[in-house]
Amino acid sequence: LNGPDGRRIGELIDGKGSGVRMNLTPIVDDLQDRMRRVNIPGASLAIIADGEIVLADGYGVTSVEDAGLPMTSDTVARAASISKSLTATAVMRLVEQGRMELDRPVIEYLGSLRLSLPGAAERVTLRMLLSHTGGVSRDVDWWGSRDFDALEIYVRDVLPTVPMAAPPGVLWSYSNSGICLAARVAEVVTGDRYPDLMDELVFEPLGMTRTTFDLSVAATYPLSQSHRMDPEGNLSVDHRQPDAVAFSPSGGVLTTVNDLARYLVMHMSGGLFEGRRVLQESTVAEMHRPAVSRYTPAGDGYGMGFYTGWHRGRRKVWHWGRTLRNGG
């Protein structure tokens, strides 16, 4: 088992050349045990300590069918709702550039905005959208158009017909549509398409060379396949996958564990990456700070594109993602 630079994990455990002393073997063993128990064909794992990637590797295979390849840290996979934190990062970069304001009603940027609840369009802000307090419905069609203008069409023609979960600013309600609306505002403000913005603001500065929203691009690399399980526990590849441009900002990213590790290093380092500042430290702190409660006994919350909470007395900031065939 090798680390990201080819060194054996035993060397990393001893801290030779890395300055990090930690026993990674139990973590890897636990992952592989979980894969066996719940019948997961493949997984990738990265571990970051003190701003350094100390492990990036893959386990299992990309597919149980004849196209299967060994999983590696460079295998592309769907990361689903992790897209939301990536979109929030791009929006916050535009906020830092003075091109948008978090607490300004987005209708001032997108004058044509209409929402189903009277008065909501005049009140909803970027801060609300990024923290899921805008009241905008969760609804987005995972099987929609692949046309470049699909996000514009969704916000203009579909979003006004979708019932809202609540008035803006009243409660936390997880919203795919809200993140997509924030991305559309960024398109209007900059004049660029969302995928191009993500390349410019996030992927290129961090060297995320295999991260994309285009399935045809992802397919040029080793690609992890989605699987279905029958009642007897047998796996088969699900050969039809969601691919909707309007859904990209909320759940369409395809990436690798190596690319995501670089993204996490930046966030864990207060906005710095390889000596360059991508976000201001105060901006990262605001993204990681709970903006709203999620009404759990443990006091979990949501910041700006990230869940917040506690684990064994330590503050936790994270996001998960899943893709379901029925778009759930």
Coordinates of C-alpha atoms in Angstrom, one line a residue:
L1 CA 0.0 0.0 0.0
N2 CA 1.6 3.3 -1.1
G3 CA 1.2 6.9 -0.1
P4 CA 0.6 9.7 -2.7
D5 CA 4.3 10.0 -3.5
G6 CA 5.0 6.2 -3.7
R7 CA 6.3 5.8 -0.2
R8 CA 5.1 2.7 1.8
I9 CA 2.5 3.5 4.4
G10 CA 5.0 2.0 7.0
E11 CA 7.3 4.9 6.2
L12 CA 4.6 7.4 6.7
I13 CA 3.6 5.8 10.0
D14 CA 7.2 6.2 11.1
G15 CA 7.1 9.9 9.9
K16 CA 10.0 9.5 7.5
G17 CA 10.1 12.6 5.4
S18 CA 6.5 13.6 6.3
G19 CA 6.7 14.9 9.8
V20 CA 3.4 13.2 10.5
R21 CA 3.2 10.3 12.9
M22 CA 0.0 8.4 12.7
N23 CA -1.0 4.7 12.3
L24 CA -3.0 4.7 9.1
T25 CA -3.3 0.9 8.9
P26 CA -6.5 0.6 11.1
I27 CA -8.2 3.2 9.0
V28 CA -7.5 1.3 5.8
D29 CA -8.4 -2.0 7.4
D30 CA -11.7 -0.6 8.6
L31 CA -12.6 0.8 5.2
Q32 CA -11.9 -2.5 3.5
D33 CA -13.9 -4.4 6.2
R34 CA -16.9 -2.1 5.6
M35 CA -16.6 -2.6 1.9
R36 CA -16.8 -6.4 2.4
R37 CA -19.7 -6.2 4.8
V38 CA -22.0 -4.0 2.7
N39 CA -20.8 -5.2 -0.7
I40 CA -19.1 -2.1 -2.0
P41 CA -17.1 -2.9 -5.2
G42 CA -14.7 0.0 -5.1
A43 CA -13.7 3.0 -3.0
S44 CA -11.0 5.7 -2.9
L45 CA -9.6 7.3 0.3
A46 CA -7.5 10.3 1.1
I47 CA -6.2 11.3 4.5
I48 CA -4.9 14.8 5.3
A49 CA -2.9 15.7 8.4
D50 CA -1.4 19.1 9.2
G51 CA -2.2 20.3 5.8
E52 CA -0.4 17.4 4.1
I53 CA -1.9 14.5 2.1
V54 CA -0.5 11.5 3.9
L55 CA -2.5 8.9 2.1
A56 CA -4.4 8.7 -1.3
D57 CA -5.2 5.3 -2.6
G58 CA -8.0 3.1 -4.1
Y59 CA -9.5 -0.2 -3.1
G60 CA -11.5 -2.7 -5.1
V61 CA -12.7 -2.2 -8.6
T62 CA -14.6 0.4 -10.7
S63 CA -17.1 -2.2 -12.0
V64 CA -18.2 -5.8 -11.3
E65 CA -18.7 -6.2 -15.0
D66 CA -16.1 -6.9 -17.7
A67 CA -15.0 -3.2 -17.9
G68 CA -13.8 -3.2 -14.3
L69 CA -10.5 -1.6 -13.4
P70 CA -8.6 -1.3 -10.1
M71 CA -9.7 1.7 -8.1
T72 CA -7.0 4.3 -7.6
S73 CA -6.8 7.8 -6.2
D74 CA -7.1 9.1 -9.8
T75 CA -10.3 7.2 -10.6
V76 CA -13.1 9.6 -11.4
A77 CA -16.4 9.1 -9.5
R78 CA -19.6 11.0 -8.9
A79 CA -19.4 13.1 -5.8
A80 CA -23.0 14.3 -6.0
S81 CA -23.9 16.9 -3.3
I82 CA -20.3 17.6 -2.5
S83 CA -20.9 19.9 -5.5
K84 CA -22.7 22.2 -3.2
S85 CA -19.6 23.1 -1.2
L86 CA -17.6 23.6 -4.5
T87 CA -20.3 25.9 -5.8
A88 CA -20.3 27.8 -2.5
T89 CA -16.5 28.2 -2.7
A90 CA -16.8 29.8 -6.2
V91 CA -19.6 32.1 -5.0
M92 CA -17.5 33.2 -2.0
R93 CA -14.6 34.0 -4.3
L94 CA -16.9 36.3 -6.3
V95 CA -18.0 37.9 -3.1
E96 CA -14.4 38.5 -2.1
Q97 CA -13.9 40.1 -5.5
G98 CA -16.7 42.5 -4.8
R99 CA -18.9 41.2 -7.6
M100 CA -21.7 40.0 -5.4
E101 CA -22.9 40.6 -1.8
L102 CA -24.1 37.9 0.5
D103 CA -27.0 39.8 2.0
R104 CA -28.2 41.7 -1.1
P105 CA -31.4 40.3 -2.6
V106 CA -30.5 38.2 -5.6
I107 CA -33.3 39.8 -7.6
E108 CA -31.0 42.8 -7.8
Y109 CA -28.6 40.7 -9.9
L110 CA -31.3 38.6 -11.6
G111 CA -34.1 41.0 -12.2
S112 CA -36.2 38.4 -14.0
L113 CA -36.3 36.1 -10.9
R114 CA -39.8 34.8 -10.0
L115 CA -40.6 32.4 -7.1
S116 CA -43.9 30.7 -6.3
L117 CA -44.4 32.5 -3.0
P118 CA -45.4 36.2 -3.3
G119 CA -42.6 38.5 -2.2
A120 CA -40.0 35.7 -1.8
A121 CA -38.0 36.7 -4.9
E122 CA -37.5 40.2 -3.4
R123 CA -36.2 38.8 -0.1
V124 CA -34.0 35.8 -0.8
T125 CA -30.2 36.4 -0.6
L126 CA -27.0 34.5 -1.5
R127 CA -26.4 33.9 2.2
M128 CA -29.8 32.2 2.5
L129 CA -29.2 30.1 -0.6
L130 CA -25.8 28.9 0.4
S131 CA -27.0 28.0 3.9
H132 CA -30.3 26.4 2.7
T133 CA -32.5 29.0 4.5
G134 CA -33.9 30.5 1.3
G135 CA -37.1 28.4 1.5
V136 CA -36.5 27.3 -2.1
S137 CA -37.8 23.8 -2.8
R138 CA -35.4 20.8 -3.0
D139 CA -36.7 19.9 -6.4
V140 CA -34.4 19.5 -9.4
D141 CA -34.7 17.1 -12.3
W142 CA -31.7 14.9 -12.4
W143 CA -32.7 13.6 -15.8
G144 CA -33.1 17.0 -17.5
S145 CA -31.6 18.7 -20.5
R146 CA -27.9 18.5 -21.4
D147 CA -28.0 21.9 -23.3
F148 CA -25.6 24.6 -22.2
D149 CA -28.5 26.9 -21.3
A150 CA -30.4 24.4 -19.2
L151 CA -29.6 26.2 -15.9
E152 CA -30.9 29.5 -17.3
I153 CA -34.1 27.8 -18.5
Y154 CA -34.6 26.0 -15.2
V155 CA -34.4 29.1 -13.1
R156 CA -36.5 31.1 -15.6
D157 CA -39.2 28.6 -16.5
V158 CA -39.4 25.8 -13.9
L159 CA -38.4 27.4 -10.6
P160 CA -41.3 29.8 -10.5
T161 CA -43.8 26.9 -10.6
V162 CA -42.2 24.9 -7.8
P163 CA -43.9 25.3 -4.3
M164 CA -41.6 26.8 -1.7
A165 CA -40.8 25.0 1.5
A166 CA -41.0 28.2 3.6
P167 CA -40.6 32.0 3.3
P168 CA -37.0 33.1 2.9
G169 CA -34.9 33.2 6.1
V170 CA -37.4 31.2 8.3
L171 CA -35.9 27.7 8.6
W172 CA -33.3 25.3 7.3
S173 CA -34.5 23.2 4.4
Y174 CA -32.0 21.3 2.3
S175 CA -32.4 22.6 -1.3
N176 CA -30.8 21.5 -4.6
S177 CA -32.8 24.3 -6.3
G178 CA -31.4 27.0 -4.0
I179 CA -27.8 26.1 -4.8
C180 CA -28.6 26.0 -8.5
L181 CA -30.2 29.5 -8.2
A182 CA -27.0 30.8 -6.6
A183 CA -25.0 29.4 -9.5
R184 CA -27.3 31.0 -12.0
V185 CA -26.8 34.4 -10.2
A186 CA -23.0 33.9 -10.6
E187 CA -23.5 33.2 -14.3
V188 CA -25.5 36.4 -14.8
V189 CA -23.0 38.6 -12.8
T190 CA -20.0 37.3 -14.6
G191 CA -21.4 36.5 -18.1
D192 CA -19.8 33.1 -18.0
R193 CA -21.3 29.6 -17.9
Y194 CA -21.2 27.8 -14.6
P195 CA -18.7 25.1 -15.7
D196 CA -16.3 27.7 -17.0
L197 CA -16.6 29.7 -13.7
M198 CA -15.8 26.6 -11.7
D199 CA -12.7 25.9 -13.8
E200 CA -11.5 29.5 -13.3
L201 CA -12.4 30.0 -9.7
V202 CA -11.8 26.6 -8.1
F203 CA -10.5 23.7 -10.3
E204 CA -7.6 25.4 -12.0
P205 CA -6.2 27.3 -9.0
L206 CA -6.2 24.0 -7.0
G207 CA -4.9 21.8 -9.8
M208 CA -8.0 19.7 -9.9
T209 CA -7.2 18.4 -13.3
R210 CA -9.7 15.6 -13.6
T211 CA -12.7 17.4 -12.0
T212 CA -15.6 18.1 -14.4
F213 CA -19.3 18.3 -14.8
D214 CA -19.3 16.8 -18.3
L215 CA -19.8 13.0 -18.3
S216 CA -18.3 12.8 -21.8
V217 CA -15.0 14.3 -20.4
A218 CA -15.1 12.1 -17.3
A219 CA -15.5 9.0 -19.5
T220 CA -12.0 9.7 -21.0
Y221 CA -10.5 8.7 -17.7
P222 CA -11.0 5.5 -15.6
L223 CA -14.5 6.0 -14.2
S224 CA -16.1 4.4 -11.2
Q225 CA -19.5 3.0 -12.1
S226 CA -22.7 3.2 -10.1
H227 CA -24.2 -0.2 -9.1
R228 CA -27.5 -1.7 -8.2
M229 CA -28.1 -4.5 -5.7
D230 CA -30.8 -7.1 -6.1
P231 CA -32.7 -8.7 -3.1
E232 CA -30.1 -11.5 -2.9
G233 CA -27.2 -9.0 -2.6
N234 CA -25.9 -9.4 -6.2
L235 CA -24.4 -6.3 -7.8
S236 CA -24.9 -5.1 -11.4
V237 CA -23.8 -1.9 -13.1
D238 CA -26.5 0.7 -13.5
H239 CA -25.9 1.7 -17.1
R240 CA -28.2 4.7 -17.2
Q241 CA -26.9 7.7 -15.1
P242 CA -28.3 11.1 -14.3
D243 CA -26.8 13.8 -16.5
A244 CA -28.6 17.2 -16.3
V245 CA -26.8 20.5 -16.8
A246 CA -29.3 22.4 -14.6
F247 CA -28.4 20.0 -11.7
S248 CA -24.6 20.5 -12.0
P249 CA -24.2 23.1 -9.3
S250 CA -26.0 21.0 -6.7
G251 CA -24.9 17.5 -7.5
G252 CA -23.3 17.0 -10.9
V253 CA -19.5 17.0 -10.1
L254 CA -17.3 14.1 -11.2
T255 CA -13.9 14.1 -9.5
T256 CA -11.1 12.1 -8.0
V257 CA -10.0 11.6 -4.4
N258 CA -6.7 13.3 -5.3
D259 CA -8.5 16.3 -6.6
L260 CA -10.8 16.5 -3.6
A261 CA -7.9 16.2 -1.3
R262 CA -6.3 19.3 -2.8
Y263 CA -9.6 21.1 -2.3
L264 CA -9.7 20.0 1.3
V265 CA -6.2 21.0 2.0
M266 CA -7.1 24.6 0.9
H267 CA -10.1 24.7 3.2
M268 CA -8.2 23.1 6.1
S269 CA -5.4 25.6 5.7
G270 CA -7.6 28.7 6.0
G271 CA -7.7 29.3 2.2
L272 CA -4.1 28.7 1.4
F273 CA -2.9 26.2 -1.2
E274 CA 0.8 25.6 -2.0
G275 CA 1.7 29.1 -0.7
R276 CA -1.1 30.8 -2.7
R277 CA -4.2 32.3 -1.3
V278 CA -7.4 31.1 -2.8
L279 CA -9.8 32.4 -0.2
Q280 CA -9.3 34.8 2.7
E281 CA -9.0 33.1 6.1
S282 CA -12.1 35.0 7.3
T283 CA -14.1 33.8 4.4
V284 CA -13.2 30.1 5.1
A285 CA -14.1 30.7 8.8
E286 CA -17.5 32.0 7.7
M287 CA -18.2 29.1 5.5
H288 CA -17.3 26.7 8.3
R289 CA -19.2 28.5 11.0
P290 CA -22.8 27.4 11.6
A291 CA -25.2 29.9 10.0
V292 CA -28.4 28.0 11.0
S293 CA -29.4 25.1 13.3
R294 CA -30.5 21.8 11.8
Y295 CA -32.6 21.2 14.9
T296 CA -30.7 18.1 16.2
P297 CA -30.1 17.3 19.9
A298 CA -26.4 17.4 19.2
G299 CA -26.6 21.0 18.0
D300 CA -25.6 20.3 14.4
G301 CA -25.9 23.2 11.9
Y302 CA -25.1 24.2 8.4
G303 CA -22.7 26.9 7.3
M304 CA -22.1 28.2 3.8
G305 CA -21.9 25.0 1.7
F306 CA -20.9 22.8 4.6
Y307 CA -22.5 20.9 7.4
T308 CA -21.2 21.7 10.9
G309 CA -21.3 19.7 14.1
W310 CA -19.3 17.9 16.7
H311 CA -17.5 14.5 16.9
R312 CA -16.1 13.3 20.2
G313 CA -15.8 16.9 21.4
R314 CA -14.1 18.2 18.3
R315 CA -15.7 20.5 15.8
K316 CA -16.6 18.8 12.5
V317 CA -17.1 20.4 9.1
W318 CA -18.2 18.1 6.2
H319 CA -20.4 17.4 3.3
W320 CA -21.6 14.1 1.9
G321 CA -23.1 13.1 -1.5
R322 CA -25.2 10.4 -2.9
T323 CA -26.8 9.8 -6.3
L324 CA -30.0 7.8 -6.6
R325 CA -31.3 6.4 -9.9
N326 CA -34.8 7.8 -9.2
G327 CA -33.4 11.3 -8.5
G328 CA -34.2 11.2 -4.7

